[in-house]
Amino acid sequence: MKPPQNRRVFVVGYGAATPLGATFAETWRRAVRGEAGFRKVTRCKVESACDVVGEIPDWFPLELDFTDAKEVYNWNAAFVILTMAVCKEALENAGVTMEASIAPRTACLIGSALNGSDAYRAAMHDLEHRGPLRVSPYLLPNLCANLPSGKAGMLLKFTGPIFSPEGACASGNHAIGIGARMIRDGDCDFVLAGGADAPILPELIHGFANMNATIKVHAGDRAAGDPAQASRPFSIDRRGFVLSEGAGVVVLAAEEVIKAHGLEPRAEVLGVGWTSDAHHYTSPNPATIIRAIRETLEDAELAASDIQYVNAHGTSTAKGDRTEVKCLREIFGRSLEKIPVSSNKSQLGHTLGATAAIE
């Protein structure tokens, strides 16, 4: 029998790999110390002043307890192994054991903005330098948006719905919102929801630079001597975001399931709201952003006056930050001056499809 609808949804676990650390614990340890995870790019060679990035430190896929050389070689889209590791960490953090009764009621929703771009780059190199017969037969699945969720399911043995919500930089939030609705409606008991992206590639670094989206660190910029200062959301001298890699996953669960399994609720998902701009591919439309916030408050049965903190998207771009502040002022009015607003991108940079889930 399907569980009743309108169930309460809680977060019971989380996992992350970010420019601050290869695990949630290390990310949190450095985050609360006010550190930023930026440095000159080491993974590739770029010819651009946009060469400050967020790379995951101490990330060694071959040293994970579920991989071997063949696994890492075949599944060479970095967001795949990243997702598997972070999902495993999240379930362990939650204290969930994948029993036979749980597996069919557990879903996995992992969003991504750029999917397996690195696997495609490797295949193009092999095609050009080694010939067509050396292109990996694993290329096509490595490009599939749902592959990380699928590989996580194979590793952790859950058999509920698996798919990938695609919403660019909102992908992680889409995953969490859809997952919460699935639990609320009785379709699942547990959902691993989040996002993953690994965009530290020369083509992508140069592409974002040519969009004037990422910061160009020239002489005289305060980040020239200290890359940690490259991302500065809402600052008057902000000059663009820092491109980063990462993954983040939360474990969502229904209230009665938490009680039955003796799990610890860490937070509650109260409301979800979503809209689209139908406006421009990078320039935001304030009207639909405001509507999304209002729909979220309505879904959560909260008033604007109930909000005590806002985690802003805060990309550190001139237009984006200005638009976000305009929207928040429309929602909160003069009381906004009393509400703390901050952006984790000052420490993590922009992890694209992973950013909303990590933050």
Tab-separated table of C-alpha atoms in Angstrom:
chain	number	residue	atom	x	y	z
A	1	MET	CA	0.000	0.000	0.000
A	2	LYS	CA	1.277	3.445	-0.922
A	3	PRO	CA	1.993	5.671	2.129
A	4	PRO	CA	-0.269	8.678	2.695
A	5	GLN	CA	0.509	11.993	1.038
A	6	ASN	CA	1.629	15.230	2.708
A	7	ARG	CA	4.340	13.490	4.690
A	8	ARG	CA	6.964	15.638	6.388
A	9	VAL	CA	10.424	15.436	4.789
A	10	PHE	CA	13.722	15.702	6.636
A	11	VAL	CA	17.427	15.690	5.832
A	12	VAL	CA	19.127	12.823	7.682
A	13	GLY	CA	22.569	12.752	6.081
A	14	TYR	CA	24.927	14.518	3.729
A	15	GLY	CA	28.106	14.070	1.740
A	16	ALA	CA	30.290	16.480	-0.190
A	17	ALA	CA	33.505	16.845	-2.155
A	18	THR	CA	34.466	20.479	-2.698
A	19	PRO	CA	37.452	22.787	-3.165
A	20	LEU	CA	37.680	22.803	0.632
A	21	GLY	CA	37.966	19.038	0.995
A	22	ALA	CA	37.287	15.623	-0.498
A	23	THR	CA	34.704	14.828	2.207
A	24	PHE	CA	31.903	16.657	3.947
A	25	ALA	CA	33.800	16.567	7.252
A	26	GLU	CA	36.889	18.230	5.776
A	27	THR	CA	34.776	20.744	3.854
A	28	TRP	CA	32.940	21.728	7.022
A	29	ARG	CA	36.131	21.904	9.091
A	30	ARG	CA	37.703	24.411	6.726
A	31	ALA	CA	34.478	26.297	6.007
A	32	VAL	CA	33.866	27.215	9.639
A	33	ARG	CA	37.456	28.461	9.823
A	34	GLY	CA	36.653	30.922	7.052
A	35	GLU	CA	39.000	29.388	4.495
A	36	ALA	CA	38.575	29.500	0.713
A	37	GLY	CA	39.540	26.646	-1.602
A	38	PHE	CA	41.040	28.506	-4.560
A	39	ARG	CA	44.401	28.227	-6.303
A	40	LYS	CA	46.031	28.551	-9.695
A	41	VAL	CA	44.827	25.719	-11.906
A	42	THR	CA	47.007	22.593	-11.718
A	43	ARG	CA	44.904	20.077	-13.705
A	44	CYS	CA	45.532	21.601	-17.120
A	45	LYS	CA	47.304	24.378	-18.976
A	46	VAL	CA	45.342	27.536	-19.734
A	47	GLU	CA	46.293	30.782	-21.436
A	48	SER	CA	43.983	33.133	-19.596
A	49	ALA	CA	43.958	35.444	-16.605
A	50	CYS	CA	40.946	33.374	-15.476
A	51	ASP	CA	43.319	30.753	-14.106
A	52	VAL	CA	42.202	30.749	-10.466
A	53	VAL	CA	39.884	27.780	-9.912
A	54	GLY	CA	38.465	25.565	-7.201
A	55	GLU	CA	39.973	22.065	-7.408
A	56	ILE	CA	39.122	19.311	-4.932
A	57	PRO	CA	42.236	18.810	-2.769
A	58	ASP	CA	43.511	15.347	-1.892
A	59	TRP	CA	41.105	13.698	-4.342
A	60	PHE	CA	42.523	10.301	-5.305
A	61	PRO	CA	39.865	8.074	-6.923
A	62	LEU	CA	42.159	5.035	-6.928
A	63	GLU	CA	42.413	5.185	-3.136
A	64	LEU	CA	38.647	4.910	-2.582
A	65	ASP	CA	37.526	1.623	-1.044
A	66	PHE	CA	35.158	0.788	-3.911
A	67	THR	CA	37.380	1.481	-6.934
A	68	ASP	CA	40.216	-0.175	-8.792
A	69	ALA	CA	42.314	0.854	-11.789
A	70	LYS	CA	39.870	-0.657	-14.289
A	71	GLU	CA	36.866	1.100	-12.733
A	72	VAL	CA	38.561	4.498	-12.748
A	73	TYR	CA	39.909	4.009	-16.299
A	74	ASN	CA	36.564	2.976	-17.794
A	75	TRP	CA	34.412	5.502	-15.964
A	76	ASN	CA	36.664	8.450	-16.715
A	77	ALA	CA	33.968	11.118	-16.471
A	78	ALA	CA	34.990	12.552	-13.114
A	79	PHE	CA	31.437	13.311	-12.018
A	80	VAL	CA	30.702	9.566	-11.928
A	81	ILE	CA	33.226	8.511	-9.263
A	82	LEU	CA	32.611	11.806	-7.442
A	83	THR	CA	28.900	11.038	-7.171
A	84	MET	CA	29.484	7.468	-6.046
A	85	ALA	CA	31.847	8.610	-3.288
A	86	VAL	CA	29.581	11.382	-2.057
A	87	CYS	CA	26.439	9.199	-2.086
A	88	LYS	CA	28.299	6.545	-0.098
A	89	GLU	CA	29.454	9.171	2.397
A	90	ALA	CA	25.927	10.585	2.705
A	91	LEU	CA	24.339	7.197	3.470
A	92	GLU	CA	27.051	6.420	6.015
A	93	ASN	CA	26.587	9.859	7.556
A	94	ALA	CA	22.862	9.181	7.839
A	95	GLY	CA	23.413	5.759	9.390
A	96	VAL	CA	21.255	4.084	6.734
A	97	THR	CA	21.917	0.432	5.909
A	98	MET	CA	20.511	-0.572	2.519
A	99	GLU	CA	18.250	-3.439	3.605
A	100	ALA	CA	16.010	-5.364	1.220
A	101	SER	CA	12.937	-3.527	2.506
A	102	ILE	CA	14.529	-0.113	1.959
A	103	ALA	CA	16.172	-0.545	-1.455
A	104	PRO	CA	13.006	-0.394	-3.641
A	105	ARG	CA	11.828	2.703	-1.744
A	106	THR	CA	15.119	4.602	-2.188
A	107	ALA	CA	15.593	6.988	-5.120
A	108	CYS	CA	18.676	8.803	-6.396
A	109	LEU	CA	18.456	12.143	-8.212
A	110	ILE	CA	21.761	13.740	-9.215
A	111	GLY	CA	21.805	16.832	-11.421
A	112	SER	CA	24.697	18.129	-13.511
A	113	ALA	CA	25.248	21.099	-15.783
A	114	LEU	CA	28.002	19.763	-18.051
A	115	ASN	CA	27.906	15.985	-17.501
A	116	GLY	CA	30.875	13.995	-18.837
A	117	SER	CA	32.689	16.760	-20.703
A	118	ASP	CA	36.065	15.398	-19.607
A	119	ALA	CA	35.286	11.929	-21.008
A	120	TYR	CA	34.404	13.474	-24.370
A	121	ARG	CA	37.660	15.434	-24.351
A	122	ALA	CA	39.645	12.245	-23.683
A	123	ALA	CA	37.823	10.443	-26.508
A	124	MET	CA	38.594	13.245	-28.959
A	125	HIS	CA	42.263	13.036	-27.990
A	126	ASP	CA	42.278	9.270	-28.565
A	127	LEU	CA	40.504	9.640	-31.900
A	128	GLU	CA	43.000	12.212	-33.140
A	129	HIS	CA	46.205	10.670	-31.820
A	130	ARG	CA	45.506	6.924	-31.552
A	131	GLY	CA	42.819	6.257	-34.143
A	132	PRO	CA	39.083	5.403	-34.158
A	133	LEU	CA	39.514	1.919	-32.689
A	134	ARG	CA	40.955	3.414	-29.506
A	135	VAL	CA	37.891	5.500	-28.677
A	136	SER	CA	36.528	4.079	-25.433
A	137	PRO	CA	33.367	1.937	-25.690
A	138	TYR	CA	32.465	3.524	-22.354
A	139	LEU	CA	32.279	7.005	-23.918
A	140	LEU	CA	28.527	7.051	-24.514
A	141	PRO	CA	27.462	5.977	-21.015
A	142	ASN	CA	30.053	8.400	-19.584
A	143	LEU	CA	28.174	11.197	-21.355
A	144	CYS	CA	24.766	10.208	-19.954
A	145	ALA	CA	23.415	12.578	-17.332
A	146	ASN	CA	21.902	9.723	-15.322
A	147	LEU	CA	25.091	7.632	-15.190
A	148	PRO	CA	26.291	8.938	-11.787
A	149	SER	CA	22.938	8.068	-10.191
A	150	GLY	CA	22.962	4.672	-11.876
A	151	LYS	CA	26.495	3.846	-10.769
A	152	ALA	CA	25.671	4.968	-7.229
A	153	GLY	CA	22.677	2.626	-7.285
A	154	MET	CA	24.831	-0.293	-8.416
A	155	LEU	CA	27.346	0.449	-5.665
A	156	LEU	CA	24.875	0.998	-2.841
A	157	LYS	CA	22.175	-1.460	-3.993
A	158	PHE	CA	19.086	0.742	-4.036
A	159	THR	CA	16.509	0.055	-6.750
A	160	GLY	CA	14.075	2.966	-6.597
A	161	PRO	CA	13.744	5.678	-9.278
A	162	ILE	CA	17.003	7.008	-10.721
A	163	PHE	CA	17.221	10.064	-12.972
A	164	SER	CA	19.016	13.362	-13.448
A	165	PRO	CA	17.216	16.715	-13.171
A	166	GLU	CA	18.935	19.144	-15.551
A	167	GLY	CA	18.671	22.801	-14.607
A	168	ALA	CA	22.145	24.283	-15.101
A	169	CYS	CA	23.254	25.854	-11.816
A	170	ALA	CA	19.926	25.010	-10.164
A	171	SER	CA	20.235	21.269	-10.889
A	172	GLY	CA	21.046	20.344	-7.282
A	173	ASN	CA	18.065	22.307	-5.995
A	174	HIS	CA	15.825	20.689	-8.593
A	175	ALA	CA	16.967	17.281	-7.363
A	176	ILE	CA	16.258	18.155	-3.730
A	177	GLY	CA	12.898	19.715	-4.569
A	178	ILE	CA	11.731	16.802	-6.714
A	179	GLY	CA	13.017	14.322	-4.139
A	180	ALA	CA	11.145	16.072	-1.350
A	181	ARG	CA	7.939	15.998	-3.387
A	182	MET	CA	8.411	12.283	-4.120
A	183	ILE	CA	8.649	11.545	-0.406
A	184	ARG	CA	5.829	13.925	0.467
A	185	ASP	CA	3.580	12.192	-2.074
A	186	GLY	CA	4.452	8.710	-0.817
A	187	ASP	CA	6.410	7.577	-3.886
A	188	CYS	CA	9.643	6.983	-1.930
A	189	ASP	CA	10.852	6.754	1.658
A	190	PHE	CA	14.461	7.802	1.045
A	191	VAL	CA	15.973	9.997	-1.671
A	192	LEU	CA	19.630	10.756	-2.295
A	193	ALA	CA	19.456	14.161	-3.972
A	194	GLY	CA	22.163	16.498	-5.172
A	195	GLY	CA	24.480	17.445	-7.991
A	196	ALA	CA	27.972	16.951	-9.398
A	197	ASP	CA	30.185	18.680	-11.945
A	198	ALA	CA	33.866	18.511	-12.907
A	199	PRO	CA	34.483	21.461	-15.260
A	200	ILE	CA	38.223	22.076	-14.738
A	201	LEU	CA	39.096	21.639	-18.412
A	202	PRO	CA	40.888	24.173	-20.643
A	203	GLU	CA	37.986	24.473	-23.110
A	204	LEU	CA	35.517	25.208	-20.322
A	205	ILE	CA	37.829	27.581	-18.460
A	206	HIS	CA	38.388	29.575	-21.666
A	207	GLY	CA	34.697	29.405	-22.562
A	208	PHE	CA	33.593	30.905	-19.262
A	209	ALA	CA	36.377	33.494	-19.536
A	210	ASN	CA	35.133	34.545	-22.980
A	211	MET	CA	31.621	34.902	-21.548
A	212	ASN	CA	33.097	37.394	-19.052
A	213	ALA	CA	31.616	35.221	-16.316
A	214	THR	CA	34.771	34.269	-14.393
A	215	ILE	CA	37.239	36.573	-12.696
A	216	LYS	CA	40.336	37.659	-14.605
A	217	VAL	CA	43.047	38.077	-11.994
A	218	HIS	CA	45.280	40.853	-13.299
A	219	ALA	CA	48.114	42.619	-11.501
A	220	GLY	CA	46.645	44.952	-8.925
A	221	ASP	CA	43.660	42.734	-8.150
A	222	ARG	CA	43.662	41.690	-4.506
A	223	ALA	CA	43.509	38.052	-5.610
A	224	ALA	CA	46.802	38.384	-7.519
A	225	GLY	CA	48.760	37.777	-4.339
A	226	ASP	CA	46.101	35.696	-2.606
A	227	PRO	CA	43.827	33.482	-4.756
A	228	ALA	CA	41.592	32.953	-1.708
A	229	GLN	CA	40.194	36.450	-2.346
A	230	ALA	CA	39.155	35.796	-5.941
A	231	SER	CA	35.451	35.169	-5.278
A	232	ARG	CA	33.806	38.110	-3.526
A	233	PRO	CA	30.006	38.054	-3.818
A	234	PHE	CA	28.218	41.356	-3.222
A	235	SER	CA	31.536	43.218	-2.823
A	236	ILE	CA	31.878	46.471	-4.730
A	237	ASP	CA	34.988	45.144	-6.493
A	238	ARG	CA	33.529	41.764	-7.528
A	239	ARG	CA	34.681	40.720	-10.991
A	240	GLY	CA	33.149	37.324	-11.690
A	241	PHE	CA	32.970	33.858	-10.204
A	242	VAL	CA	35.630	31.214	-9.646
A	243	LEU	CA	34.969	28.032	-11.650
A	244	SER	CA	35.050	24.998	-9.343
A	245	GLU	CA	34.496	21.261	-9.299
A	246	GLY	CA	32.516	19.385	-6.681
A	247	ALA	CA	29.599	17.219	-5.657
A	248	GLY	CA	27.025	17.401	-2.902
A	249	VAL	CA	24.273	15.019	-1.805
A	250	VAL	CA	21.687	15.043	0.964
A	251	VAL	CA	19.703	12.037	2.155
A	252	LEU	CA	16.012	12.892	2.452
A	253	ALA	CA	13.621	10.731	4.440
A	254	ALA	CA	9.990	10.653	5.543
A	255	GLU	CA	9.232	11.422	9.180
A	256	GLU	CA	7.756	8.036	10.082
A	257	VAL	CA	10.644	6.223	8.381
A	258	ILE	CA	13.148	8.213	10.431
A	259	LYS	CA	11.398	7.174	13.622
A	260	ALA	CA	11.144	3.535	12.555
A	261	HIS	CA	14.879	3.306	11.831
A	262	GLY	CA	16.096	5.437	14.717
A	263	LEU	CA	17.679	8.072	12.464
A	264	GLU	CA	18.537	11.642	13.406
A	265	PRO	CA	16.781	14.482	11.540
A	266	ARG	CA	19.175	17.366	10.828
A	267	ALA	CA	16.833	19.725	8.952
A	268	GLU	CA	13.342	19.786	7.461
A	269	VAL	CA	12.432	20.584	3.860
A	270	LEU	CA	9.414	22.830	4.307
A	271	GLY	CA	8.742	24.195	0.851
A	272	VAL	CA	9.713	24.230	-2.797
A	273	GLY	CA	9.095	26.789	-5.525
A	274	TRP	CA	10.223	26.845	-9.125
A	275	THR	CA	9.777	29.022	-12.189
A	276	SER	CA	11.610	29.756	-15.444
A	277	ASP	CA	12.557	33.135	-16.867
A	278	ALA	CA	11.759	32.780	-20.598
A	279	HIS	CA	14.067	35.767	-20.841
A	280	HIS	CA	17.805	35.219	-21.469
A	281	TYR	CA	20.296	32.375	-21.087
A	282	THR	CA	22.466	34.210	-18.518
A	283	SER	CA	20.736	37.453	-17.542
A	284	PRO	CA	18.148	36.774	-14.788
A	285	ASN	CA	14.581	38.067	-14.814
A	286	PRO	CA	13.661	39.518	-11.387
A	287	ALA	CA	9.915	38.948	-11.788
A	288	THR	CA	10.125	35.163	-12.042
A	289	ILE	CA	12.783	34.922	-9.318
A	290	ILE	CA	10.474	36.816	-6.983
A	291	ARG	CA	7.589	34.515	-7.929
A	292	ALA	CA	9.706	31.425	-7.175
A	293	ILE	CA	10.543	32.754	-3.704
A	294	ARG	CA	6.905	33.567	-2.993
A	295	GLU	CA	5.780	30.129	-4.146
A	296	THR	CA	8.364	28.553	-1.850
A	297	LEU	CA	7.098	30.526	1.137
A	298	GLU	CA	3.516	29.616	0.254
A	299	ASP	CA	4.379	25.927	-0.082
A	300	ALA	CA	6.125	26.047	3.297
A	301	GLU	CA	3.226	27.977	4.862
A	302	LEU	CA	5.661	30.649	6.024
A	303	ALA	CA	5.637	34.429	5.906
A	304	ALA	CA	8.622	36.472	4.777
A	305	SER	CA	8.954	37.639	8.382
A	306	ASP	CA	9.666	34.035	9.456
A	307	ILE	CA	12.932	33.894	7.499
A	308	GLN	CA	16.043	34.366	9.625
A	309	TYR	CA	18.810	33.707	7.068
A	310	VAL	CA	19.197	33.694	3.278
A	311	ASN	CA	21.814	31.577	1.530
A	312	ALA	CA	22.210	33.565	-1.670
A	313	HIS	CA	23.195	32.248	-5.072
A	314	GLY	CA	25.709	35.120	-5.010
A	315	THR	CA	27.944	34.289	-7.962
A	316	SER	CA	30.118	37.413	-7.597
A	317	THR	CA	29.065	38.791	-10.980
A	318	ALA	CA	28.049	42.428	-11.273
A	319	LYS	CA	24.607	41.868	-12.792
A	320	GLY	CA	23.730	38.631	-10.984
A	321	ASP	CA	24.385	39.889	-7.464
A	322	ARG	CA	22.627	43.180	-8.155
A	323	THR	CA	19.534	41.374	-9.442
A	324	GLU	CA	19.487	39.019	-6.465
A	325	VAL	CA	19.554	41.909	-3.994
A	326	LYS	CA	16.735	43.593	-5.912
A	327	CYS	CA	14.612	40.447	-5.602
A	328	LEU	CA	15.316	40.034	-1.894
A	329	ARG	CA	14.366	43.662	-1.257
A	330	GLU	CA	11.080	43.080	-3.051
A	331	ILE	CA	10.344	40.073	-0.821
A	332	PHE	CA	11.574	41.348	2.538
A	333	GLY	CA	11.339	45.109	2.188
A	334	ARG	CA	13.194	47.154	4.779
A	335	SER	CA	13.490	44.154	7.096
A	336	LEU	CA	16.134	42.730	4.723
A	337	GLU	CA	18.699	44.919	6.495
A	338	LYS	CA	18.186	42.771	9.616
A	339	ILE	CA	18.423	39.373	7.875
A	340	PRO	CA	21.873	37.794	7.393
A	341	VAL	CA	22.550	37.123	3.704
A	342	SER	CA	25.692	35.353	2.506
A	343	SER	CA	27.044	33.275	-0.363
A	344	ASN	CA	29.172	30.149	0.085
A	345	LYS	CA	30.758	30.868	-3.291
A	346	SER	CA	33.190	33.165	-1.488
A	347	GLN	CA	34.757	29.931	-0.190
A	348	LEU	CA	33.705	27.274	-2.717
A	349	GLY	CA	33.450	29.088	-6.018
A	350	HIS	CA	30.810	28.029	-8.527
A	351	THR	CA	30.456	24.252	-8.806
A	352	LEU	CA	27.712	24.607	-11.454
A	353	GLY	CA	25.193	21.738	-11.173
A	354	ALA	CA	26.515	20.824	-7.730
A	355	THR	CA	26.396	24.291	-6.245
A	356	ALA	CA	22.836	24.357	-4.893
A	357	ALA	CA	23.148	20.937	-3.276
A	358	ILE	CA	26.474	21.743	-1.617
A	359	GLU	CA	25.280	25.092	-0.344
